[in-house]
XYZ file of C-alpha atoms in Angstrom:
620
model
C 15.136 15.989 -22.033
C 14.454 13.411 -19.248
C 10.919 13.438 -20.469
C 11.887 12.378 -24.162
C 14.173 10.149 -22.647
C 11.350 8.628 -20.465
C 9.158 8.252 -23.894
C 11.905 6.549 -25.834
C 12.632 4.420 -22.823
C 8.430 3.205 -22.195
C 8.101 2.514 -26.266
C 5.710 -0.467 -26.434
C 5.848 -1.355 -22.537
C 3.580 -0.509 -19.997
C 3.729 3.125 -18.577
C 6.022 3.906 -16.027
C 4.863 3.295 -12.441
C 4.810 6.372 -10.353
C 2.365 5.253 -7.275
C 4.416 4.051 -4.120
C 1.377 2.127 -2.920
C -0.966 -0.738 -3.455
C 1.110 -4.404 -4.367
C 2.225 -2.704 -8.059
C 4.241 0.126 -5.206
C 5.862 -2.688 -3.412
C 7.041 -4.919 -6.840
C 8.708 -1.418 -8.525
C 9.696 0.092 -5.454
C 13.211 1.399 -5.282
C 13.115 2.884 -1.631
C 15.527 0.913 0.573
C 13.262 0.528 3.350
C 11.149 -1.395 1.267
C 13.423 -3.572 -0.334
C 14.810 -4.506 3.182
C 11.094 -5.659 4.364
C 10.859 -7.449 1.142
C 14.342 -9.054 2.288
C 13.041 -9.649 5.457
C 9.543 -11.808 4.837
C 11.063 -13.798 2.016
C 13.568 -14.829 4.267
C 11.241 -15.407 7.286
C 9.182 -17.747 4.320
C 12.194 -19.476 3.665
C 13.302 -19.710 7.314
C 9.673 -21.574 7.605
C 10.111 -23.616 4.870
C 14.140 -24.583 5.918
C 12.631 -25.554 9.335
C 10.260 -27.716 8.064
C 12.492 -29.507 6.385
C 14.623 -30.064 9.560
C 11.768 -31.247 11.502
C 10.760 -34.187 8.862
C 14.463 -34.962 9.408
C 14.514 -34.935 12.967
C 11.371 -36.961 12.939
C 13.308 -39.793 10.564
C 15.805 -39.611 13.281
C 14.279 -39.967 16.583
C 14.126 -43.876 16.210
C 16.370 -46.488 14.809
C 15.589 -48.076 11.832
C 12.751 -46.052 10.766
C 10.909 -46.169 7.923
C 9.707 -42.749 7.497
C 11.088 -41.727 4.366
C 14.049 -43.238 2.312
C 17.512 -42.477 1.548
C 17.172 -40.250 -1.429
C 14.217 -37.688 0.290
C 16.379 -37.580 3.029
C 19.358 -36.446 0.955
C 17.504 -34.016 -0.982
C 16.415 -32.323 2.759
C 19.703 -32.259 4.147
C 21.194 -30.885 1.585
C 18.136 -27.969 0.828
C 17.690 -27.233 4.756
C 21.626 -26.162 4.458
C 21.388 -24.600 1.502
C 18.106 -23.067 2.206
C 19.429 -21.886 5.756
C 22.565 -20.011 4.776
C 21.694 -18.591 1.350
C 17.722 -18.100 1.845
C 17.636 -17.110 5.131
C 20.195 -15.630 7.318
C 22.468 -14.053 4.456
C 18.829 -12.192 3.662
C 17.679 -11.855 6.674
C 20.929 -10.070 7.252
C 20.318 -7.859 4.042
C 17.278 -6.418 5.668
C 18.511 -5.037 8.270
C 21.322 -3.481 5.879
C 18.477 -2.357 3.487
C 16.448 -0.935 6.176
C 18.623 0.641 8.418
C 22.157 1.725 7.108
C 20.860 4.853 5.477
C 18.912 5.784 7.884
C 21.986 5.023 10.909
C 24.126 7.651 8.170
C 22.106 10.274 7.982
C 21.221 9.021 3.877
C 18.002 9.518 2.443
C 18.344 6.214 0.855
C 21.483 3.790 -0.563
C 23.941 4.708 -3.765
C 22.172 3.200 -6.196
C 18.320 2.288 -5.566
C 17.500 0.613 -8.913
C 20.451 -1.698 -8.668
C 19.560 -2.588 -4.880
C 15.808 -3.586 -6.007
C 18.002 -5.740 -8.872
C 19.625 -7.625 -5.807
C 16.975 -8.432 -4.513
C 14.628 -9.845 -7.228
C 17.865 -11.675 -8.279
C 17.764 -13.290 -4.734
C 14.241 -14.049 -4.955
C 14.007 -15.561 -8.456
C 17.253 -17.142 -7.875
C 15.459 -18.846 -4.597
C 12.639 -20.261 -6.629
C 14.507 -21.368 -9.114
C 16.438 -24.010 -6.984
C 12.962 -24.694 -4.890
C 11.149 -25.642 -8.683
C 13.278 -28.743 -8.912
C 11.215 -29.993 -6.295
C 8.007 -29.945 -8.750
C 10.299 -31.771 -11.560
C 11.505 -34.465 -8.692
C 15.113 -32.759 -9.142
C 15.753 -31.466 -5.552
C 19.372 -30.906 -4.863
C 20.522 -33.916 -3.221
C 24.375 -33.620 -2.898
C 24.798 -31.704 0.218
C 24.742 -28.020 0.264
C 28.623 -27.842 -0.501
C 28.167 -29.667 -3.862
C 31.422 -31.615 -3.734
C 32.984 -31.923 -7.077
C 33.495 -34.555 -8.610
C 30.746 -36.214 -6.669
C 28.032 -33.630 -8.777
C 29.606 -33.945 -12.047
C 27.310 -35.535 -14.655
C 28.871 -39.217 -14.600
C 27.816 -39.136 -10.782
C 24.632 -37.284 -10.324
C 22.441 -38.093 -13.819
C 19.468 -35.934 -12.278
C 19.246 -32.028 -13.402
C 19.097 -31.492 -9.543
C 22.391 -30.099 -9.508
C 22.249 -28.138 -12.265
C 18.867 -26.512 -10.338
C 21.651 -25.756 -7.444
C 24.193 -24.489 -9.453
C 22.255 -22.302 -12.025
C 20.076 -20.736 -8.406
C 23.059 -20.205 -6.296
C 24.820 -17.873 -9.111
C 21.478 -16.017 -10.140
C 21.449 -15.645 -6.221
C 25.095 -14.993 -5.958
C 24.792 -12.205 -8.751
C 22.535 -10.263 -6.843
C 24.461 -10.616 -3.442
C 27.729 -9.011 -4.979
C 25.638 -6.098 -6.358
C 24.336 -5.423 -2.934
C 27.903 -5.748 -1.346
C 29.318 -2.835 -4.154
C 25.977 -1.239 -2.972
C 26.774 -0.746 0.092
C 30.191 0.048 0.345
C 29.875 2.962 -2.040
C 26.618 4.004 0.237
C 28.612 3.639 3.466
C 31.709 5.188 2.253
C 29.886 8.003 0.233
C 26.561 9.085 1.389
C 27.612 9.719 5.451
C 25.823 12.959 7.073
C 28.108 15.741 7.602
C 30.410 14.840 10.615
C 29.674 11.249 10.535
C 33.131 10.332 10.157
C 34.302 6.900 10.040
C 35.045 5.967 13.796
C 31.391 7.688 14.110
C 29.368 5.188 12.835
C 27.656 2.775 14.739
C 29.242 -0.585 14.782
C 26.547 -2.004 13.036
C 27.320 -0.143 9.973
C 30.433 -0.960 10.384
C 29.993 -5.070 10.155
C 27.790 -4.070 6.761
C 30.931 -2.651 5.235
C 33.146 -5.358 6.387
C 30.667 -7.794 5.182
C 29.869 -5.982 1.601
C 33.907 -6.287 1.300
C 33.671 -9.796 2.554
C 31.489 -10.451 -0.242
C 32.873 -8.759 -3.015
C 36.011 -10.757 -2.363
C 34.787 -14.675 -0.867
C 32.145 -15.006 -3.599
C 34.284 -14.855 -6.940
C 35.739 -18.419 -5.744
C 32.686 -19.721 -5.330
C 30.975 -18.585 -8.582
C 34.546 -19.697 -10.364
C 33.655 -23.231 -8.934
C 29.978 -23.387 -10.215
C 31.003 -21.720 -13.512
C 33.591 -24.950 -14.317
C 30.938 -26.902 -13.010
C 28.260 -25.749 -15.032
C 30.376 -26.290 -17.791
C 31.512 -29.712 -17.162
C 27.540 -30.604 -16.294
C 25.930 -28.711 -19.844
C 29.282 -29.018 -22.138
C 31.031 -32.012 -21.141
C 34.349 -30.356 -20.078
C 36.415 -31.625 -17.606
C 37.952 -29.372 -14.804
C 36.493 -31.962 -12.289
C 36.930 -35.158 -14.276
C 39.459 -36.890 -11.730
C 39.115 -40.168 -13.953
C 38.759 -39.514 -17.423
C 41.017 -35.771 -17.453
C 43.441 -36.475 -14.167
C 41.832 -33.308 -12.810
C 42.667 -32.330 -8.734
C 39.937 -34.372 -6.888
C 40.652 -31.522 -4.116
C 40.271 -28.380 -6.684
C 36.595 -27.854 -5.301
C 37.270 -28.197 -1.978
C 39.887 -25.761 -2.358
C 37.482 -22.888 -4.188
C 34.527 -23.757 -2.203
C 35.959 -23.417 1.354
C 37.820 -20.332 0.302
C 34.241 -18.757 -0.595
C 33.032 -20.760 2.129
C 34.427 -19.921 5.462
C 34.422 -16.179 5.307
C 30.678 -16.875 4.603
C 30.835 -17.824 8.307
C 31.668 -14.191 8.964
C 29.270 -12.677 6.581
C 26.135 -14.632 8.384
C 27.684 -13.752 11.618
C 28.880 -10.459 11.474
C 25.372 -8.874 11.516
C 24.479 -10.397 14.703
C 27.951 -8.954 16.168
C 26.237 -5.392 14.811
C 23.104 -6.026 16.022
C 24.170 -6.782 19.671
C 26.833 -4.289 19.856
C 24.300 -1.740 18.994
C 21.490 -3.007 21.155
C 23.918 -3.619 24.310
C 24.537 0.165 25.069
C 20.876 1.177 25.037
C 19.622 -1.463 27.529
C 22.702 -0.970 29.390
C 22.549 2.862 29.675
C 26.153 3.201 28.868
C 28.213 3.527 25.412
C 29.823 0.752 24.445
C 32.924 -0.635 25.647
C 36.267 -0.762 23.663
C 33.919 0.720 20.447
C 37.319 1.149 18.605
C 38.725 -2.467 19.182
C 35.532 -3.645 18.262
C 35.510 -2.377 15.334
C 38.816 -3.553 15.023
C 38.501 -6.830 15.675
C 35.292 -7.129 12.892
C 38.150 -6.044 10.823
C 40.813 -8.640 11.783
C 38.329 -11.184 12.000
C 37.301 -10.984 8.006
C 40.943 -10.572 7.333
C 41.819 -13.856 8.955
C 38.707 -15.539 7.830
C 40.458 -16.042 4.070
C 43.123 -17.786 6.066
C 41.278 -20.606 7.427
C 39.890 -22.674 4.945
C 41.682 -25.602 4.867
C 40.720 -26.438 8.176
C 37.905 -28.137 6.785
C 40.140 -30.485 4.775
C 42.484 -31.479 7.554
C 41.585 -34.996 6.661
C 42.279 -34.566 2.958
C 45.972 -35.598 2.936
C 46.887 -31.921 1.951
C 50.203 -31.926 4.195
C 52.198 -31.268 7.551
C 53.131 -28.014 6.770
C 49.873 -26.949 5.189
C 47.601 -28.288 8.266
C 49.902 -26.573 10.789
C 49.684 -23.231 9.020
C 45.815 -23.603 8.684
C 45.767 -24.806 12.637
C 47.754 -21.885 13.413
C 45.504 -19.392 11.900
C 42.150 -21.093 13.145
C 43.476 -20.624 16.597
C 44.433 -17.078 16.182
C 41.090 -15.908 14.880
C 39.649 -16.831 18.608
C 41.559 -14.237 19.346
C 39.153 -11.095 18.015
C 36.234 -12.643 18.942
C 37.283 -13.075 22.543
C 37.937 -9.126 22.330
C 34.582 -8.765 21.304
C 32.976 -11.131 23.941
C 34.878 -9.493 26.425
C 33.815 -5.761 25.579
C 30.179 -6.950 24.996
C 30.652 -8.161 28.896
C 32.065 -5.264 29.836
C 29.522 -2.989 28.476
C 26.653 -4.844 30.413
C 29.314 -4.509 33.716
C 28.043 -1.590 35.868
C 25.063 -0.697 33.579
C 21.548 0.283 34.442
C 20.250 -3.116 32.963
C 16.752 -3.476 31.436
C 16.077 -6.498 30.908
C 13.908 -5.967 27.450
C 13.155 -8.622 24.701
C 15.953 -7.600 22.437
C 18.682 -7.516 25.246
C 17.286 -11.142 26.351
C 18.077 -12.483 22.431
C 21.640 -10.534 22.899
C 22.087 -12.153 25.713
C 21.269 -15.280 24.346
C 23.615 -14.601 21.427
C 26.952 -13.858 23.523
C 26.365 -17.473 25.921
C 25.538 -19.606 22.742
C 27.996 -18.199 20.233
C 30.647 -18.313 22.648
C 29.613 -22.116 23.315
C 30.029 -22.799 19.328
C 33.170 -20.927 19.286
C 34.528 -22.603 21.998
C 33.780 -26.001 19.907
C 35.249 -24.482 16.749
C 38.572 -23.540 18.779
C 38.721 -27.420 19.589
C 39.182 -27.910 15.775
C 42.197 -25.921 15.682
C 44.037 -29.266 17.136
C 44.089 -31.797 14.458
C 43.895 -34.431 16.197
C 40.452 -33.886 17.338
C 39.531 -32.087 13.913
C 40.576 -35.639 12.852
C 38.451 -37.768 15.054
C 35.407 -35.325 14.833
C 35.612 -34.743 11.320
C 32.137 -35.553 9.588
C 30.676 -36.830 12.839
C 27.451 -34.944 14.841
C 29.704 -33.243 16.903
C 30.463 -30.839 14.067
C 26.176 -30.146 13.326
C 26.177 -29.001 16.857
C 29.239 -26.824 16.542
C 27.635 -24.690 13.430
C 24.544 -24.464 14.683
C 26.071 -23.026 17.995
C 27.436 -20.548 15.871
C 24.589 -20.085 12.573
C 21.224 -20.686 15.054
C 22.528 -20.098 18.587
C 24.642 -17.196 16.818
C 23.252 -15.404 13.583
C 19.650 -16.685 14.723
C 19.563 -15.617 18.100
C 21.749 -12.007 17.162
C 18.854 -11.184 14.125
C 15.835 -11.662 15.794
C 17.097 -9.124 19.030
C 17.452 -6.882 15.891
C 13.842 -8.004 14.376
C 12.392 -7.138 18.209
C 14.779 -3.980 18.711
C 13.819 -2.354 15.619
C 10.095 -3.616 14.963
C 8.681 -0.509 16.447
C 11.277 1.767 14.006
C 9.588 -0.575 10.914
C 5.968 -0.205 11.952
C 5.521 2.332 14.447
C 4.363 -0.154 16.465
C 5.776 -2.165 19.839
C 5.871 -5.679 20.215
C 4.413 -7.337 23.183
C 7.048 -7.893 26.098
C 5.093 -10.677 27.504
C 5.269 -12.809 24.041
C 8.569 -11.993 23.107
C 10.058 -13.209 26.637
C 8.010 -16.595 26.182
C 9.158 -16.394 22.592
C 12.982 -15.941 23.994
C 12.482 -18.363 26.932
C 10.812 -21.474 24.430
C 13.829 -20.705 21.753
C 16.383 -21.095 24.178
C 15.359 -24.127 25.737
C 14.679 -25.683 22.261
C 17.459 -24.601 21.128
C 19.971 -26.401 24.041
C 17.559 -29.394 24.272
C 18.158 -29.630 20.168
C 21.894 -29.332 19.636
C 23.511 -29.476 22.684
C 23.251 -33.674 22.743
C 24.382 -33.538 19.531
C 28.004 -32.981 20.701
C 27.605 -36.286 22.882
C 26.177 -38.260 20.042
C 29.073 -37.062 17.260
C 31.866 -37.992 20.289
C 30.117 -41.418 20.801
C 30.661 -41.816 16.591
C 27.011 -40.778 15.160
C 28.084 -39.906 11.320
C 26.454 -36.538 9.830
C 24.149 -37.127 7.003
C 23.037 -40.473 7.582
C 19.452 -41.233 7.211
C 18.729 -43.987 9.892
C 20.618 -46.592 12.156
C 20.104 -49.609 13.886
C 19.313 -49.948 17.304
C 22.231 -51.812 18.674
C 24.635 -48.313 18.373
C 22.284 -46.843 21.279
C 21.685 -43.469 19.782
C 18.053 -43.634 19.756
C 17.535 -42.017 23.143
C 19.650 -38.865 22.670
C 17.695 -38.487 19.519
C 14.782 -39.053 20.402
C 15.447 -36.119 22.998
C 17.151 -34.027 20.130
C 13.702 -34.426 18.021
C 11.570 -33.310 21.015
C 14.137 -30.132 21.395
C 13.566 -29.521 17.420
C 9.556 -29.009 18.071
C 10.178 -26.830 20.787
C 12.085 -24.518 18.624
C 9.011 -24.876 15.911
C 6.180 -23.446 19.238
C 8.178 -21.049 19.800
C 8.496 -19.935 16.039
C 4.630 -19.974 15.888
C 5.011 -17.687 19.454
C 6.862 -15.429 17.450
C 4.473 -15.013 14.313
C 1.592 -14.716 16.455
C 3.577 -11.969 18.319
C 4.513 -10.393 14.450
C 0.578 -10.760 13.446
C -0.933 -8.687 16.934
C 1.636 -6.514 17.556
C 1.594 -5.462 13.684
C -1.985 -4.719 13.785
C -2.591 -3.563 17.411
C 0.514 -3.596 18.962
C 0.937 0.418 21.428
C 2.171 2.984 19.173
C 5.986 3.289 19.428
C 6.608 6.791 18.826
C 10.304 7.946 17.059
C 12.420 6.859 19.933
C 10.844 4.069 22.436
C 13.641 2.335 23.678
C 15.724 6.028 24.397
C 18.439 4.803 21.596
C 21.359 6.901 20.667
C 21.783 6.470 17.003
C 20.135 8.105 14.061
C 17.257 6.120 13.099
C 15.587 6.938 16.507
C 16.016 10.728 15.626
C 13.079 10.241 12.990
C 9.432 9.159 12.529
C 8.281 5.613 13.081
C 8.594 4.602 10.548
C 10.138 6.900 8.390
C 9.245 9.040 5.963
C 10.263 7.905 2.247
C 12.511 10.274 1.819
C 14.378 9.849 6.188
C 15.445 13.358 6.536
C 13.773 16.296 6.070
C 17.303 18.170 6.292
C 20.360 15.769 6.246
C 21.492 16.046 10.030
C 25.594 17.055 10.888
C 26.707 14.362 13.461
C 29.263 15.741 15.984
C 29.121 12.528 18.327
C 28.871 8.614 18.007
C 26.138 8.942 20.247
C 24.097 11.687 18.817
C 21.145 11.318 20.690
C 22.559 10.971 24.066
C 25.030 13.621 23.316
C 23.371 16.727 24.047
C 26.076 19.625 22.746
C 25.086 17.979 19.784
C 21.583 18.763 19.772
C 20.253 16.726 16.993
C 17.559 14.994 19.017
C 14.454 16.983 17.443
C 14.254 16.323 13.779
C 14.131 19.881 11.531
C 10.705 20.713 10.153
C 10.489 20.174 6.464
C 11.507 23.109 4.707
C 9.528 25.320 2.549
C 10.076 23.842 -1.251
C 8.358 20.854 0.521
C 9.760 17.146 0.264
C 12.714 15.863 -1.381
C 12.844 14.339 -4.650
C 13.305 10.406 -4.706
C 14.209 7.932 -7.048
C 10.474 7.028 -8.671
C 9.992 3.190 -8.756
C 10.878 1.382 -11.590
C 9.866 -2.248 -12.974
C 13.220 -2.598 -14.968
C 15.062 -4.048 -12.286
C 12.333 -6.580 -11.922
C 12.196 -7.147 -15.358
C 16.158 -7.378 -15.475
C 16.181 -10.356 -12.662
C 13.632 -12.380 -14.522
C 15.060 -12.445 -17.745
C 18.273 -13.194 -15.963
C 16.578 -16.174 -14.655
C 14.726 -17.192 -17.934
C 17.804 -17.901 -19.607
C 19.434 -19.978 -16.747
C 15.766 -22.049 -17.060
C 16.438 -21.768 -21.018
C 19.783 -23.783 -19.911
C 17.765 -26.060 -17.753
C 15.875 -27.032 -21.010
C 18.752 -26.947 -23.548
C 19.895 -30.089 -21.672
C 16.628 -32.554 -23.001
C 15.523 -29.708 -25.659
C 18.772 -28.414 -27.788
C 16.231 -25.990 -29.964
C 14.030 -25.335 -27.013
C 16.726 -24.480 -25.044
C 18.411 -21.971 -27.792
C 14.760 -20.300 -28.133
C 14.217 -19.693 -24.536
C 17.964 -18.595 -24.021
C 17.538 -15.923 -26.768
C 14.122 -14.959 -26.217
C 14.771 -13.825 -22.800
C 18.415 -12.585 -23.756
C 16.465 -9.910 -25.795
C 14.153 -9.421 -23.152
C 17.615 -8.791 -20.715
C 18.745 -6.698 -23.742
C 15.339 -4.618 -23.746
C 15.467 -4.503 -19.598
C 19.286 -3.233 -19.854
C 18.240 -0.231 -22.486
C 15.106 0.759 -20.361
C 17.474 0.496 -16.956
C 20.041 3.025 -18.795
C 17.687 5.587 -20.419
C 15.209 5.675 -17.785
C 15.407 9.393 -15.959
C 16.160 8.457 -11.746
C 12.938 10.612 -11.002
C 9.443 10.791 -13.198
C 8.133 13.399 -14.776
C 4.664 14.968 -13.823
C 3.499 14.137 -17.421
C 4.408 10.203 -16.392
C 1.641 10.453 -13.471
């Protein structure tokens, strides 16, 4: 039966791929591991490409009056370094580590639904290079990464670069809520026997708070690009404040709703990461693992209670900006619980003092720093003065570089040798931690001086009589320290990949799951799906489940084969938002694209459906 159905699906297409190696293995593959290296270097690209973009900004800004580029390029790299940095980079570089390592931290041979997963993430990927091609049509996005409406309606911006930024983000935002309904059913479903819930490690934990994040922050969002597609290709009017009387605060309203629990989704990994990585250099379990958890919890709850904090200045009203003030200040409260236990952990421990607990340690002192600064904005009357100046650049980055950056890349040096059975050099990595934190401080910390002595965000030059030229000049010179030691850190990726010491299953003596296996794993994890009676299994030795079972006799399991329809899915996905892109200069043009690649999305749909999970011996 599944081999008729395999026949019927493969009609007039190229044969089903059955090899899991070579480049062809890598483009069908379904395995999560896979996928979640695949999530991993395109986001490392894009973190490249994102920093470059900062650093011909910080080189604009390190004199007054400069003449390095105008107005308009500047525009178009503010507003791509933010978009690039939170929805290219560290919401993907936070989906590897969820691809790679949740099923193995469960005791799952691989997520609920493969084929959907490898759909997230050439939706991602296409969705990415769709918004980067308006730079080859001189349309980059040049509204600021929050695309305030009505500012990017068509009577305002006349360029298609919005409609590249609107059509990317919800190809990209399509795949991200598939990924979130991935993972919760995974987390929730597929657990080894005994894993129960207050079992898991807390970095699967954050994943399920953040895949529910998700599933509930981004519907406002893609309701706010939907009206605005709308308004941009069919001249409605939901954000026509002149012609229609519409609510000039109705974006605002959607986007920061979407928007600040994003905070928490890029941020929550790192708290996973470093709550996971503190106990094994430590050599002791975690403190307060329960309130931890806990507080994750409380902290996405309250993050859909926030928003309007970033419209204190709006004029939306007494009542509303106490409420808002009210709740910003109470959400310090979980994340001072966390700080605290994090501290407490390390208190009394056997400390090694290893590259990924360095980048932890890193995380707690600057995250604390930008939460501190976000606490201040809790008071109105400084949200008020601050509001829009550099003090609030240096405040998010605290918190997205000194935080999420800083949390991701302990992971990236923690579980390196679990990825490629290979260690990363000590030496580099320290220099590597050492340059980034100095870079890092030298880079944002003046910032906070030059937004209290009135610098604006997102302006482009100024004139040397406002004496900010020194402090930036010292801010540039921080940003290129950052860039050395991002080269340190590729050079350390390139020799430590190819000749880095052999790793073994468990190098750094963790407790968790992963570390119970192969480095790296075998395709299918498990030979035999372990039973988990501790939330340290490895250190827990009535549990026993520190030697992995020999594979039994009937020989591997079976996995999902790899597939090209998810690909194939994605791109037709993304040839009909280009199809709009075109229908906007080129009515007919438009229409045939859009319905040439809505058959295509029609063929990839039937082929996804019919298509047996595993091939059959006669597909080989």
């Amino acid at each position: 039966m599944a081999a008729n159905l395999a026949n019927l699906v493969n009609i007039g297409v190229i044969k089903r791929p059955v090899s899991t190696e070579g480049i062809w293995g890598w483009i069908t593959t379904v395995d999560h591991k896979k996928i979640g290296i695949l999530y991993g270097i395109s986001a490392f690209i894009f973190f490249i490409l994102g920093g470059i973009e900062a650093l011909l900004m910080r080189v604009q800004l390190s004199s007054a009056d400069s003449t390095f580029m105008d107005a308009g390029t500047y525009n178009s790299l503010f507003t791509m370094h933010g978009t690039t940095m939170v929805f290219m980079v560290v919401m993907p570089a936070g989906a590897a580590f969820f691809n790679f390592l949740i099923p193995l931290m469960i005791g799952a041979r691989d997520v609920a639904f493969p084929r959907l997963n490898a759909f997230s993430y050439w939706l991602y990927l296409f969705g990415a290079l769709l918004m980067n091609f308006s730079f080859f049509v001189g349309a980059f996005p040049d509204m600021g990464w929050f695309g305030y409406a009505p500012l990017t309606i068509s009577e305002y911006t006349l360029s298609a670069s919005t409609d590249y930024w609107v059509l990317g983000l919800q190809i990209m935002g399509i795949g991200t809520t598939a990924a979130g309904l991935n993972f919760v059913v995974t987390i929730l479903n597929l657990r080894a026997p005994g894993m129960t819930l207050m079992r898991m490690p807390v970095f699967a934990w954050m994943t399920l708070i953040i895949s529910f994040l998700v599933i509930f922050a981004f519907p406002p969002l893609t309701i706010a690009l939907t009206l605005l597609m709308f308004d941009r290709f069919f001249d409605t009017n939901f954000f026509d404040t002149v012609g229609a009387g519409a609510d000039p605060l109705l974006w605002q309203h959607l986007f920061w709703v979407f928007g600040h629990p994003e905070v928490y989704i890029l941020i929550l990994p790192a708290m996973g990461i470093v709550s996971d990585i503190l106990p094994t250099f430590s050599r002791k379990p975690l403190f307060g693992y329960a309130t931890i958890v806990f507080a994750g919890a409380v902290i996405a709850f309250l993050g859909f209670g926030v928003w309007a904090h970033h419209m204190f200045t709006t004029g939306i009203g007494a009542w509303a900006v106490a409420a808002f003030a009210s709740a910003t200040m109470a959400i310090g409260v979980p994340t001072g619980v966390k700080i605290f236990n994090w501290l407490a952990t390390l208190w009394g421990g056997t400390i090694q003092y290893r590259t990924p607990l360095m980048f932890s340690l890193g995380f707690i002192s600057m995250f604390m720093l930008g939460g501190l600064s976000g606490v201040m904005h809790a008071a109105v009357p400084v949200d008020t003065q601050q509001q829009d100046t550099y003090f609030i650049v240096a405040h998010f980055h605290y918190v997205l570089f000194g935080g999420s950056i800083f949390g991701l890349t302990a992971g990236l040096y923690y579980w390196f040798p679990k990825m490629t059975g290979r260690m990363m050099s000590e030496k580099i990595g320290h220099l590597h931690f050492w340059l980034m934190f100095i870079g890092f401080n030298v880079t944002f910390m003046p910032m906070h001086i030059l937004g209290v002595l009135g610098m604006p965000r997102r302006i482009y030059t100024y004139t040397a009589d406002q004496n900010w030229d020194d402090l930036n000049l010292f801010v540039s010179f921080g940003a290129f320290i950052i860039a050395l030691s991002i080269l340190v850190l590729i050079y350390n990726l390139i020799v430590s990949a190819r000749s880095g010491a052999p790793s073994g299953m468990n190098p750094w003596q963790g407790a968790t799951l992963e570390w119970s296996i192969p480095s790296p794993p075998h395709h299918y994890n498990f030979a035999v799906v372990p039973t988990v009676e501790s939330l340290y299994p490895l250190w827990d030795e009535e549990a026993n489940v520190v030697e992995p079972p020999e594979l039994p006799e009937h020989g591997e399991p079976h996995m999902p084969s790899p597939s090209y329809w998810p690909l194939v899915l994605a791109f037709a996905a993304t040839g009909i938002a280009a199809g709009l892109l075109i229908y906007d200069n080129y009515f007919w043009s438009g229409i045939a694209v859009m319905v040439g690649f809505g058959c295509l999305l029609f063929r990839g749909a039937y082929g996804w459906v019919f298509e047996p999970l595993t091939a059959e011996e006669s597909e080989h």
